C-alpha positions as a LaTeX table, in Angstrom:
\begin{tabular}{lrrr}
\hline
Residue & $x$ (\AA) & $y$ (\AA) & $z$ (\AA) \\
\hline
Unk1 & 82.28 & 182.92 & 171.48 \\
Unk2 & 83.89 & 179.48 & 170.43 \\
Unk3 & 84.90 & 178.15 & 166.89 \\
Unk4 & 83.00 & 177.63 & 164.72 \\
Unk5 & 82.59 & 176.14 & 160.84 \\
Unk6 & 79.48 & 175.83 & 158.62 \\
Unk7 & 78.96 & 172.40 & 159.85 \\
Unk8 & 79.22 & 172.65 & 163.67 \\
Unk9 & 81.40 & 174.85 & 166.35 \\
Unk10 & 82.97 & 174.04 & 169.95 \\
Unk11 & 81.95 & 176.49 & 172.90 \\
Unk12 & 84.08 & 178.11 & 175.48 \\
Unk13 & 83.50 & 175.20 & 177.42 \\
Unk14 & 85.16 & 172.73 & 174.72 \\
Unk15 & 81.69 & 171.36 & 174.23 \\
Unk16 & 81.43 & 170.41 & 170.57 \\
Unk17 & 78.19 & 170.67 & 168.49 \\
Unk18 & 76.92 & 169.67 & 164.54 \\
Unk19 & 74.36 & 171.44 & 163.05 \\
Unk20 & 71.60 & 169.06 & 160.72 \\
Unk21 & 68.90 & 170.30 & 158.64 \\
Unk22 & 66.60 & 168.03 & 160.83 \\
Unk23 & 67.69 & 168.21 & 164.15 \\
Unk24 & 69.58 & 171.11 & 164.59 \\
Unk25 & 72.56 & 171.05 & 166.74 \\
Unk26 & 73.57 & 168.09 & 168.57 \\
Unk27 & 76.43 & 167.70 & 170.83 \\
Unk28 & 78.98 & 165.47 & 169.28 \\
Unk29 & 81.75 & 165.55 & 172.07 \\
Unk30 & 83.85 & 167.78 & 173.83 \\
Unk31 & 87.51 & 168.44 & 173.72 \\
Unk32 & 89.97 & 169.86 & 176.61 \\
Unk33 & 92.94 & 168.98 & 175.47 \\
Unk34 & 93.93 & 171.71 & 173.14 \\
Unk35 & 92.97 & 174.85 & 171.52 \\
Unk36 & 89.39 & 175.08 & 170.14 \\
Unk37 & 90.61 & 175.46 & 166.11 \\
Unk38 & 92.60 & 171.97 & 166.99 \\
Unk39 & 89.63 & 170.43 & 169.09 \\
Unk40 & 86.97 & 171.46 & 165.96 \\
Unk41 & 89.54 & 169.99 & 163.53 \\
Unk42 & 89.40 & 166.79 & 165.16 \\
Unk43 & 86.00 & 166.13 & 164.79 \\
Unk44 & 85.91 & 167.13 & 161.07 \\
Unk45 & 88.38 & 164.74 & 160.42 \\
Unk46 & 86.17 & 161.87 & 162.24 \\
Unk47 & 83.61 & 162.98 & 159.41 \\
Unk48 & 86.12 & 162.61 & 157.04 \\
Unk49 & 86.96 & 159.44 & 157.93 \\
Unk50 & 83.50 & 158.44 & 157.53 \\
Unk51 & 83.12 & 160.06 & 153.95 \\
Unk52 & 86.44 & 157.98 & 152.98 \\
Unk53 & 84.78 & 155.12 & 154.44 \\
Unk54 & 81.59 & 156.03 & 152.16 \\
Unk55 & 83.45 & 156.65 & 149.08 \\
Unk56 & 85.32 & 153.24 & 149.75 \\
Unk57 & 81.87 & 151.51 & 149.85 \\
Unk58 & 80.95 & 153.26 & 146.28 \\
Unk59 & 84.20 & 152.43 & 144.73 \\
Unk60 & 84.16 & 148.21 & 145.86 \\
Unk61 & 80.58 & 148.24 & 144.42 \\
Unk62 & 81.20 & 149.80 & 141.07 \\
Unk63 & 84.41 & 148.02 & 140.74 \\
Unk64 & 83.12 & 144.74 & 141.61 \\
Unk65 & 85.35 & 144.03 & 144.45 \\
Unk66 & 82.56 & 143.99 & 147.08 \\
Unk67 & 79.05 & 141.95 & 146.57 \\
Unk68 & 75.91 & 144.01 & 146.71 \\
Unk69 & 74.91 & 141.86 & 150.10 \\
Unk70 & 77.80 & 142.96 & 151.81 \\
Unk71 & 77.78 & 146.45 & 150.47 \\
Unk72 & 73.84 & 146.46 & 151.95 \\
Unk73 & 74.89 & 145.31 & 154.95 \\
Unk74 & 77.84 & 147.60 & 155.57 \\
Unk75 & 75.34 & 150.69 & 154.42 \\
Unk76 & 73.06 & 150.06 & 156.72 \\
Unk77 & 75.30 & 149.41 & 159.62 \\
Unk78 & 76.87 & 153.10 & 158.71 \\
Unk79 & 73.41 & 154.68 & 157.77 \\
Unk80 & 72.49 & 153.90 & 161.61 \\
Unk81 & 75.45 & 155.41 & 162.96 \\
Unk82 & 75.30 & 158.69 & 161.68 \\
Unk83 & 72.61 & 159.86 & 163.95 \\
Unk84 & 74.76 & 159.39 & 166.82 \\
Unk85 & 78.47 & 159.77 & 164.78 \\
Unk86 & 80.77 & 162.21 & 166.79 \\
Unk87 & 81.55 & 163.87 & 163.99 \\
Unk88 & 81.88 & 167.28 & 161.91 \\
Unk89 & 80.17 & 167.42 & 158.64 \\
Unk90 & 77.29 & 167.35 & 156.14 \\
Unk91 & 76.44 & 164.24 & 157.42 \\
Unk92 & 72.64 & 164.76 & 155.64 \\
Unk93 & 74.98 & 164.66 & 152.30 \\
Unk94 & 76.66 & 161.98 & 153.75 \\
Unk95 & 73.34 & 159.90 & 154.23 \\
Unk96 & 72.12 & 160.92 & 150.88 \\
Unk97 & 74.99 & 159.46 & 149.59 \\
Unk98 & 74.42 & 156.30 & 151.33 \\
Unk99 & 70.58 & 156.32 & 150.27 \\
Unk100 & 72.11 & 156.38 & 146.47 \\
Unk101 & 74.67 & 153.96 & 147.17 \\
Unk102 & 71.77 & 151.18 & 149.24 \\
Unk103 & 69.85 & 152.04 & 146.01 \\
Unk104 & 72.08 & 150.94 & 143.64 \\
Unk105 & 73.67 & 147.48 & 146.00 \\
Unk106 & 69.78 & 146.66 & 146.17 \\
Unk107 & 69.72 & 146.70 & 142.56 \\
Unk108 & 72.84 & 145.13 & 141.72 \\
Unk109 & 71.76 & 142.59 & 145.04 \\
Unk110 & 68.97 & 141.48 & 142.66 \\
Unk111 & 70.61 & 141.57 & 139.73 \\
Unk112 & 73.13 & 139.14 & 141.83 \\
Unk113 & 70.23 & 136.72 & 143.18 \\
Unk114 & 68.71 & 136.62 & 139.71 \\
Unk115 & 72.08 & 135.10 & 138.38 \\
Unk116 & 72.88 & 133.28 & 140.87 \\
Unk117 & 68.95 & 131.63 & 140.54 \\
Unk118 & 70.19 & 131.42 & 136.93 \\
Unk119 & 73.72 & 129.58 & 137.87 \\
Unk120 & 71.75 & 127.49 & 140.04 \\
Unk121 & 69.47 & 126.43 & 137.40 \\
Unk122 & 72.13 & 125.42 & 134.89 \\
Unk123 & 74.51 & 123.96 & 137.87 \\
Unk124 & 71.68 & 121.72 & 138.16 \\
Unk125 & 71.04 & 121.32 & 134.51 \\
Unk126 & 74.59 & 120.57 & 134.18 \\
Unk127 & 74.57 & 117.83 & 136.67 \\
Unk128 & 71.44 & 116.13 & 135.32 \\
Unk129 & 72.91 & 116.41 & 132.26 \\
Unk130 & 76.28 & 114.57 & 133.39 \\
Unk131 & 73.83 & 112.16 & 135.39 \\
Unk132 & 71.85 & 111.05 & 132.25 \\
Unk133 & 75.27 & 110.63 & 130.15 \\
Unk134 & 76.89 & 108.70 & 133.26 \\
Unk135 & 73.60 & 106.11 & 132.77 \\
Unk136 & 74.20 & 105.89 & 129.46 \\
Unk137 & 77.57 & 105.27 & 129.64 \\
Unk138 & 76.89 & 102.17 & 131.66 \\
Unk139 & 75.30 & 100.40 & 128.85 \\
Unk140 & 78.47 & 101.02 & 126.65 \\
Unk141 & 80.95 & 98.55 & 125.27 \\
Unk142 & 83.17 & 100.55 & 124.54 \\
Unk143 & 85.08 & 99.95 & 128.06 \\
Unk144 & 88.46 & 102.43 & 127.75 \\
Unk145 & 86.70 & 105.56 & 126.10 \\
Unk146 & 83.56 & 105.19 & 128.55 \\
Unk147 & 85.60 & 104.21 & 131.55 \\
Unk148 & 88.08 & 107.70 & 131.15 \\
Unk149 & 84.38 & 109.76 & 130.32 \\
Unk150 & 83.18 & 108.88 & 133.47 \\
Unk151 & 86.26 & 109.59 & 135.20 \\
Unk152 & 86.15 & 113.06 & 133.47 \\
Unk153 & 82.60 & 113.23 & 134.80 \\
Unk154 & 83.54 & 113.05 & 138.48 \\
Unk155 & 86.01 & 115.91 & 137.96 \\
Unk156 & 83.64 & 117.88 & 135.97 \\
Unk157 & 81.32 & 117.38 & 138.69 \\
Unk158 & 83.71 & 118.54 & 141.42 \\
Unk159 & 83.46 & 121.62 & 139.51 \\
Unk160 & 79.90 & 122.72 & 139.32 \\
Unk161 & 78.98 & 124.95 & 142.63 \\
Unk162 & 75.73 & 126.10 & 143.13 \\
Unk163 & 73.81 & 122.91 & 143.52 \\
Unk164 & 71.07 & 123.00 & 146.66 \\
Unk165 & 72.64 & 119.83 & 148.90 \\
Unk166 & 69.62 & 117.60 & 148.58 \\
Unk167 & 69.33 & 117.70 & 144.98 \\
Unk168 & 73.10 & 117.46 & 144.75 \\
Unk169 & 73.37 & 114.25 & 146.62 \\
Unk170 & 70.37 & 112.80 & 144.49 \\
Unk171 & 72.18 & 113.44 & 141.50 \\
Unk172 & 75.29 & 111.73 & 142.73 \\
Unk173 & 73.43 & 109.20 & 144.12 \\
Unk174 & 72.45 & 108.49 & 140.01 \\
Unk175 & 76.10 & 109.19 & 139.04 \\
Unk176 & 77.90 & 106.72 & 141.27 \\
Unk177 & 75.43 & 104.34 & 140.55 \\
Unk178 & 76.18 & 104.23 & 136.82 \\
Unk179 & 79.70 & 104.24 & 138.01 \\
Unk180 & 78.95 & 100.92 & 139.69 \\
Unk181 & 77.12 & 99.40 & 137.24 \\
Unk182 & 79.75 & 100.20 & 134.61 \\
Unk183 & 82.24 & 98.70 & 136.64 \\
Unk184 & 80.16 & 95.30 & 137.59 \\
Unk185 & 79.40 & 95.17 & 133.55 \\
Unk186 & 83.11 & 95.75 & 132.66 \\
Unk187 & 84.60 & 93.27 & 135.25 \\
Unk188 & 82.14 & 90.57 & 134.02 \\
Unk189 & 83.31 & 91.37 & 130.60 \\
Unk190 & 86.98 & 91.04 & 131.51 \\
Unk191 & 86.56 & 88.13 & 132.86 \\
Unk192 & 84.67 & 86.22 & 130.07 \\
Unk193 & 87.38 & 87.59 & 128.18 \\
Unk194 & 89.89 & 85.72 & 130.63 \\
Unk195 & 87.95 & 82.60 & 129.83 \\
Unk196 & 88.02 & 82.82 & 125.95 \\
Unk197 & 91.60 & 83.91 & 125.57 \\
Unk198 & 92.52 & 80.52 & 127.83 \\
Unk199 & 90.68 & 78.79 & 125.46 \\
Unk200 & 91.90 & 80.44 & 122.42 \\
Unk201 & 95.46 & 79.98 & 124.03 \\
Unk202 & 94.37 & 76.04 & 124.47 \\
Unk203 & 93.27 & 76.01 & 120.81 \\
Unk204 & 96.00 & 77.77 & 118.94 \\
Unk205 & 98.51 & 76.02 & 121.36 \\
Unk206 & 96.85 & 72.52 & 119.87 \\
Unk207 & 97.38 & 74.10 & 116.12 \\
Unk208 & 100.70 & 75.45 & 116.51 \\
Unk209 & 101.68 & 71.96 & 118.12 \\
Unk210 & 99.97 & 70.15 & 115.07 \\
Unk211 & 101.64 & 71.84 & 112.24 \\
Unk212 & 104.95 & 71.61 & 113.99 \\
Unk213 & 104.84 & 68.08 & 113.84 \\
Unk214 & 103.62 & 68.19 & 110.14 \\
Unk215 & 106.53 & 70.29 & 109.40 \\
Unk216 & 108.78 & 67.53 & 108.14 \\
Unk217 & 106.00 & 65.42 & 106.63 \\
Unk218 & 106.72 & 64.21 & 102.76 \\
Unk219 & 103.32 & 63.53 & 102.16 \\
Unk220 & 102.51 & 67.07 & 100.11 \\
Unk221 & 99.18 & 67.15 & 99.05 \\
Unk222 & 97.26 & 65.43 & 101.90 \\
Unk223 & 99.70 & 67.64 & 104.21 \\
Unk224 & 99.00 & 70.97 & 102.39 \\
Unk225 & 95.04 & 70.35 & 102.53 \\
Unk226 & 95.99 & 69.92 & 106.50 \\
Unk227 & 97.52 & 73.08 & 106.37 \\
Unk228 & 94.84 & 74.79 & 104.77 \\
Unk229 & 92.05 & 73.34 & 107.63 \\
Unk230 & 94.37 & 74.48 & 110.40 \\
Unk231 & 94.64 & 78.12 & 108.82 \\
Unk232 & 91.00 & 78.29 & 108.97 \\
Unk233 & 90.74 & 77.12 & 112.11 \\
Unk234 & 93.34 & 79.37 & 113.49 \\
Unk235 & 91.51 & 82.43 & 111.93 \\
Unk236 & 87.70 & 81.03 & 113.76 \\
Unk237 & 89.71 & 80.64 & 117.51 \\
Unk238 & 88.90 & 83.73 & 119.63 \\
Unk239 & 92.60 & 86.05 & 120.15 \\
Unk240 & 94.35 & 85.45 & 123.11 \\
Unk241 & 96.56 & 88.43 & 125.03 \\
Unk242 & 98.90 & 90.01 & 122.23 \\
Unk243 & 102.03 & 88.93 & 123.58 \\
Unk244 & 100.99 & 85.25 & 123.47 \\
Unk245 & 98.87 & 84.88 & 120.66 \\
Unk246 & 101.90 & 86.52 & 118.52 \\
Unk247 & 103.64 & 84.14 & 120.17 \\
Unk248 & 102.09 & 81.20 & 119.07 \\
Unk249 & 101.01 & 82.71 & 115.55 \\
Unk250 & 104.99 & 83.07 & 115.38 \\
Unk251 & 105.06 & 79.19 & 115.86 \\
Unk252 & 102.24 & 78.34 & 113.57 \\
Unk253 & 103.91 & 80.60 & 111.26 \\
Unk254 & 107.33 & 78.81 & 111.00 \\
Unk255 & 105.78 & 75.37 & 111.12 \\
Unk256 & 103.98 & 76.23 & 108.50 \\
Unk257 & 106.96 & 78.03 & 106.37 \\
Unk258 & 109.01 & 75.06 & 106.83 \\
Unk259 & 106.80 & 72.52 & 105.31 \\
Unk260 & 106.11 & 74.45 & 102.06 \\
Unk261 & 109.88 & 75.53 & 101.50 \\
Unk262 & 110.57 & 72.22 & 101.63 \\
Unk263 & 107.28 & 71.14 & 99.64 \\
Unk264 & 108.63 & 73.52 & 96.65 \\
Unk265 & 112.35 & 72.38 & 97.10 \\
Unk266 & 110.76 & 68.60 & 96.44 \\
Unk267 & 108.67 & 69.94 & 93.54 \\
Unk268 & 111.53 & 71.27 & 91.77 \\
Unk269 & 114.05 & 68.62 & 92.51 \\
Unk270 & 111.08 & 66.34 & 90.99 \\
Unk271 & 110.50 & 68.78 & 87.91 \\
Unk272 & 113.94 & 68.38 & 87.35 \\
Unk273 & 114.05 & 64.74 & 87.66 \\
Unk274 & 111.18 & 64.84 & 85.35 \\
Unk275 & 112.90 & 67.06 & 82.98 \\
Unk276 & 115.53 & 64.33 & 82.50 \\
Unk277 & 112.95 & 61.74 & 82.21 \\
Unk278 & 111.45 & 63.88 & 79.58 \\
Unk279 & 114.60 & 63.74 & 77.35 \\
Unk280 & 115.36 & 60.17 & 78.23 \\
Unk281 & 112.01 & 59.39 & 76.65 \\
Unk282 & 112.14 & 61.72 & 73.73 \\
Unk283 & 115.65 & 59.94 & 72.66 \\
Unk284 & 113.58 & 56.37 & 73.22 \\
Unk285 & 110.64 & 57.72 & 71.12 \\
Unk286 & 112.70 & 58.65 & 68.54 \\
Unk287 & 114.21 & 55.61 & 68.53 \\
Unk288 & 110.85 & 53.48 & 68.51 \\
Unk289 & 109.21 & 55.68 & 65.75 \\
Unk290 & 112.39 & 54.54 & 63.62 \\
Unk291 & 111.63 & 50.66 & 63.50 \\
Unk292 & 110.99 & 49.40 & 60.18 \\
Unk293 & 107.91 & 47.26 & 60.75 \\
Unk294 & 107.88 & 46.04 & 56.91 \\
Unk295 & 111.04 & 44.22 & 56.93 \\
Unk296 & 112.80 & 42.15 & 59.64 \\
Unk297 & 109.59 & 41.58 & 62.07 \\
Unk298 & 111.18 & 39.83 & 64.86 \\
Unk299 & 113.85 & 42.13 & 64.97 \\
Unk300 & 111.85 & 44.96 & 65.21 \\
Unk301 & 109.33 & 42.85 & 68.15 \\
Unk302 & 112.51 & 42.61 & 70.00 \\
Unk303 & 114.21 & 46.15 & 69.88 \\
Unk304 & 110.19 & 47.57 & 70.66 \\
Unk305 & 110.99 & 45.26 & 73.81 \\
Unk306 & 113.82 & 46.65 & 74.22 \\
Unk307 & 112.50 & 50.19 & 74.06 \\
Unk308 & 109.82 & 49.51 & 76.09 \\
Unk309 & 111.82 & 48.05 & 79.22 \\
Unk310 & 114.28 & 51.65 & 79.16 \\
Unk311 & 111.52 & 53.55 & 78.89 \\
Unk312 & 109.66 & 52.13 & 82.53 \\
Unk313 & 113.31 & 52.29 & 83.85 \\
Unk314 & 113.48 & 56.31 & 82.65 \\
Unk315 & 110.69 & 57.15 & 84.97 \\
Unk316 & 108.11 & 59.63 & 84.80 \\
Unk317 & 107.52 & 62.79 & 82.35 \\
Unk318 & 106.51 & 66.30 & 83.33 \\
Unk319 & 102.37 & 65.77 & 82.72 \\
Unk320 & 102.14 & 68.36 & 80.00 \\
Unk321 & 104.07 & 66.16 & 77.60 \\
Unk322 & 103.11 & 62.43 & 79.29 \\
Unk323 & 100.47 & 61.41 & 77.96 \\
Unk324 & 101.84 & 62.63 & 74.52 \\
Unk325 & 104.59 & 60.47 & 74.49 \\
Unk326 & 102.59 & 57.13 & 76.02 \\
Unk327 & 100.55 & 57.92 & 72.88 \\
Unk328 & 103.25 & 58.11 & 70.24 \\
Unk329 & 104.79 & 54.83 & 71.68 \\
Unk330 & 101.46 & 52.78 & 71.64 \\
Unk331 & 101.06 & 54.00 & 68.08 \\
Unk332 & 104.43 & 52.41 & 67.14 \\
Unk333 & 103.40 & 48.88 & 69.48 \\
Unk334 & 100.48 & 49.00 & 67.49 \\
Unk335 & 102.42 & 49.90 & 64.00 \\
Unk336 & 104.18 & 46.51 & 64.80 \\
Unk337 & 101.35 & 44.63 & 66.00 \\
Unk338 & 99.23 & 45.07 & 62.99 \\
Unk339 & 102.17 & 44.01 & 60.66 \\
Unk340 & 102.44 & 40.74 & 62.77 \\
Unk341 & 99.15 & 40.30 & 62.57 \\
Unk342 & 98.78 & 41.26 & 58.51 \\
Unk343 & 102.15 & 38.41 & 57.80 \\
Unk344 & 100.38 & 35.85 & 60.33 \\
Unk345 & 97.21 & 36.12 & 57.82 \\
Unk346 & 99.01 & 36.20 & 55.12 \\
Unk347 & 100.52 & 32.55 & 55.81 \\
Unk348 & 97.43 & 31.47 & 57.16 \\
Unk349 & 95.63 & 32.10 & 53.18 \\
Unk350 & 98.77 & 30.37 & 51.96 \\
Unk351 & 98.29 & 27.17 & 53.56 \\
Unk352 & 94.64 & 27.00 & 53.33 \\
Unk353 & 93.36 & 23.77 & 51.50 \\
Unk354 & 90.59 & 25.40 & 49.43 \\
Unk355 & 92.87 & 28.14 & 48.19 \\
Unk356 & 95.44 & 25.18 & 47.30 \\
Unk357 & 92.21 & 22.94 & 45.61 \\
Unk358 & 91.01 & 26.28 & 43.96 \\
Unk359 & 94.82 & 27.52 & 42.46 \\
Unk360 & 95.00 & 23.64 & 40.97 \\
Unk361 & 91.49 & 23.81 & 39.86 \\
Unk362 & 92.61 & 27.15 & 37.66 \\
Unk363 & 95.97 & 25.68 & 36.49 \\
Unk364 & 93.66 & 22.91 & 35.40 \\
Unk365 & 91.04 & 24.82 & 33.39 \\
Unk366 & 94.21 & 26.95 & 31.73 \\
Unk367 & 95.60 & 24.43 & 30.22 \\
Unk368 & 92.17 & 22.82 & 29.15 \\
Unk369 & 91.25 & 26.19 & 27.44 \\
Unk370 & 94.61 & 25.94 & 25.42 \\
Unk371 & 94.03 & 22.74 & 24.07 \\
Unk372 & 90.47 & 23.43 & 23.36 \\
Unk373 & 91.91 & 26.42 & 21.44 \\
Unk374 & 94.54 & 24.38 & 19.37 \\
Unk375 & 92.07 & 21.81 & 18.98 \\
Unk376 & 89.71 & 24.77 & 17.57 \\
Unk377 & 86.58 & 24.19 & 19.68 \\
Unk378 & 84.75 & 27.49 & 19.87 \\
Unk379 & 82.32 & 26.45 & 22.26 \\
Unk380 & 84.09 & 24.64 & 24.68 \\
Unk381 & 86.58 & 27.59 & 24.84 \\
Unk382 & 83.60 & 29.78 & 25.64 \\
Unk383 & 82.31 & 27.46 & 28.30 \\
Unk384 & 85.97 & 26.78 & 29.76 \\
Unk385 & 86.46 & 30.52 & 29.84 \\
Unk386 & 83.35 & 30.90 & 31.71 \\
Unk387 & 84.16 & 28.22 & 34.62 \\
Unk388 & 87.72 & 30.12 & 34.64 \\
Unk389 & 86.62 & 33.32 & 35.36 \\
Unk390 & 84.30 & 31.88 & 38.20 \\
Unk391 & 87.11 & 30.10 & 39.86 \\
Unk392 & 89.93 & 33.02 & 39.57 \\
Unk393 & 87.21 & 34.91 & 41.38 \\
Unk394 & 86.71 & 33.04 & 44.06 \\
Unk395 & 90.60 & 32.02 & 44.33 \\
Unk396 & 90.58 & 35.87 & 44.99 \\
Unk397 & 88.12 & 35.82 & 47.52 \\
Unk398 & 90.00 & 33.16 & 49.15 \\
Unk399 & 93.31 & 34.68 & 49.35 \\
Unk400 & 91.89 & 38.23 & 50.64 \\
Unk401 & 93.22 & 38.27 & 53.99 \\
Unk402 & 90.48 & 38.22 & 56.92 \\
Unk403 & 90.15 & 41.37 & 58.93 \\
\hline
\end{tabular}
């Protein structure tokens, strides 16, 4: 009679069968080795072994671990060996299982392709994207912050996957390109920049050489203008490296230091001088606006002399208070020089013949007039009297000093 289970049996002659809804029985194997309970066992494990290998399939899918292509593949590999699986089983569950499962890796295989056709599209979005800003980049001036971005570009694009090979290597064609271009542009640019910081070492090296040697000059004024030319030229020269240019600025710097700390040392020993001065000519002013012009004239001629010979010697005033004092001491020269002048007409009218013929002339008519009087002659008193008063007023006119 054999063994048998609700899924297949093994005969008397160890010949084992499987029963299917479509096909019937179908031999499967055949087992001689043991008893027929161990041989049928056997062969239901073999279709356990393929519903472990079934539920593995389901579980990778839902899970993720396996891609819907594979899991496609592998079903159908497995769907085509169960017509012809030595095995024990409801392999029609089995398949119907597998039907499900194909179902659902189909689905999930498009659902794959569609984002992967979507990955692909912004790969290559993201790569013209990084293309385009590469170009632009190789217009910029901004050399450090441009040259790292397209550095970061090359990694960036290391990363994007997805890219159909053609398309990829026309899109790096545009990328290294830019990268190329950037570099030729940058180069030329660093080596103009070569050229005018040699120059602007030449130049500021010419400065800083001039203003050393004008360091020690005493000639302020013209010297400080100098100073001032050279500062603006120094700030027009194009920079040289940081190092030097400091270097030379540092130069420049101290030249420049030197002269006007000793420039204001100078000033103030001079203000001081002139301070002194000051005082000197104060005590001499004093001393001038206290000659008495009226009295002794040459005396006071020669100590105005005097004056005037101590104050050349004294040197000069601060000029807030210089031309002050040149004024106060003219106005005592000219104090004096107008008395001289007053006592020189004064002994010029003296001397003067007419005033001499003119004072007799009066003396004369004074003495006529008192005779006429004693002599009591009205009318030649009145006519005397008359010629008098004409003479005393030109006598008067006559000694009036000329101006």
């Amino acid at each position: 009679m054999g063994t048998s289970t609700a899924w297949g049996r093994i005969a008397d002659d160890g010949t084992v069968y499987v029963r299917t809804p479509d096909e019937g029985e179908r031999v499967v194997g055949s087992w001689q080795a043991g008893t027929p309970e161990e041989g049928l066992a056997h062969f239901v494990r073999r279709y356990d072994d393929l519903a472990t290998e079934v539920g593995l399939l389901e579980t990778r899918l839902g899970s993720g671990a396996a891609s819907a292509s594979s899991t496609v593949v592998a079903v159908a590999k497995l769907r085509t060996s169960l017509p012809t699986a030595n095995a024990v089983g409801d392999l029609s569950a089995l398949d119907e299982r597998l039907c499900t499962l194909l179902t659902a890796a189909e689905a999930k295989r498009g659902e794959e392709r569609a984002a992967k056709a979507e990955a692909a599209t912004k790969a290559v979005d993201a790569k013209k994207a990084l293309a385009d800003e590469a170009e632009k980049l190789a217009q910029s001036t901004q050399w450090k912050p441009a040259g790292d971005r397209l550095r970061a570009i090359v990694d960036e694009w290391k990363e994007i996957k997805g890219v159909e090979r053609k398309l990829d290597t026309e899109l790096w064609k545009r990328v290294s390109a830019a990268r190329a271009e950037f570099g030729r542009r940058r180069g030329a640019h660093f080596a103009t920049l070569d050229e005018q910081r040699k120059e602007a070492v030449a130049q500021k090296e010419k400065l800083a050489s001039e203003a050393e040697t004008l360091a020690q000059s005493t000639d302020w004024t013209p010297t400080a203008n100098r100073y001032k030319s050279l500062m603006v030229q120094w700030k027009a020269a194009p920079r040289a490296s940081k190092d030097v240019d400091e270097a030379l600025w540092q130069r420049f710097r101290t030249a420049q230091d030197t002269f006007f700390s000793r420039r204001i040392a100078a000033l103030e020993e001079r203000e001081a001088e002139f301070r002194g001065n000051q005082e000197a000519r104060e005590a001499l002013l004093a001393e001038a606006e206290a000659i008495d012009a009226s009295g002794d004239l040459p005396t006071a001629q020669a100590k105005l002399r005097d004056i005037q010979t101590r104050w050349t010697a004294t040197g000069r005033a601060p000029r807030e208070v210089s031309a002050d004092f040149d004024r106060r001491l003219d106005a005592v020269a000219e104090r004096i020089r107008t008395a001289s002048e007053d006592k020189w007409r004064e002994s010029s009218v003296s001397s003067s013949p007419l005033v001499i013929r003119l004072r007799e002339s009066v003396e004369k008519l004074e003495k006529k007039i008192d005779r006429a009087k004693q002599s009591g002659k009205a009318t030649d008193v009145t006519d005397l009297e008359t010629q008098l008063a004409t003479q005393r007023e030109w006598l008067a006119q006559s000694e009036r000093p000329a101006r």
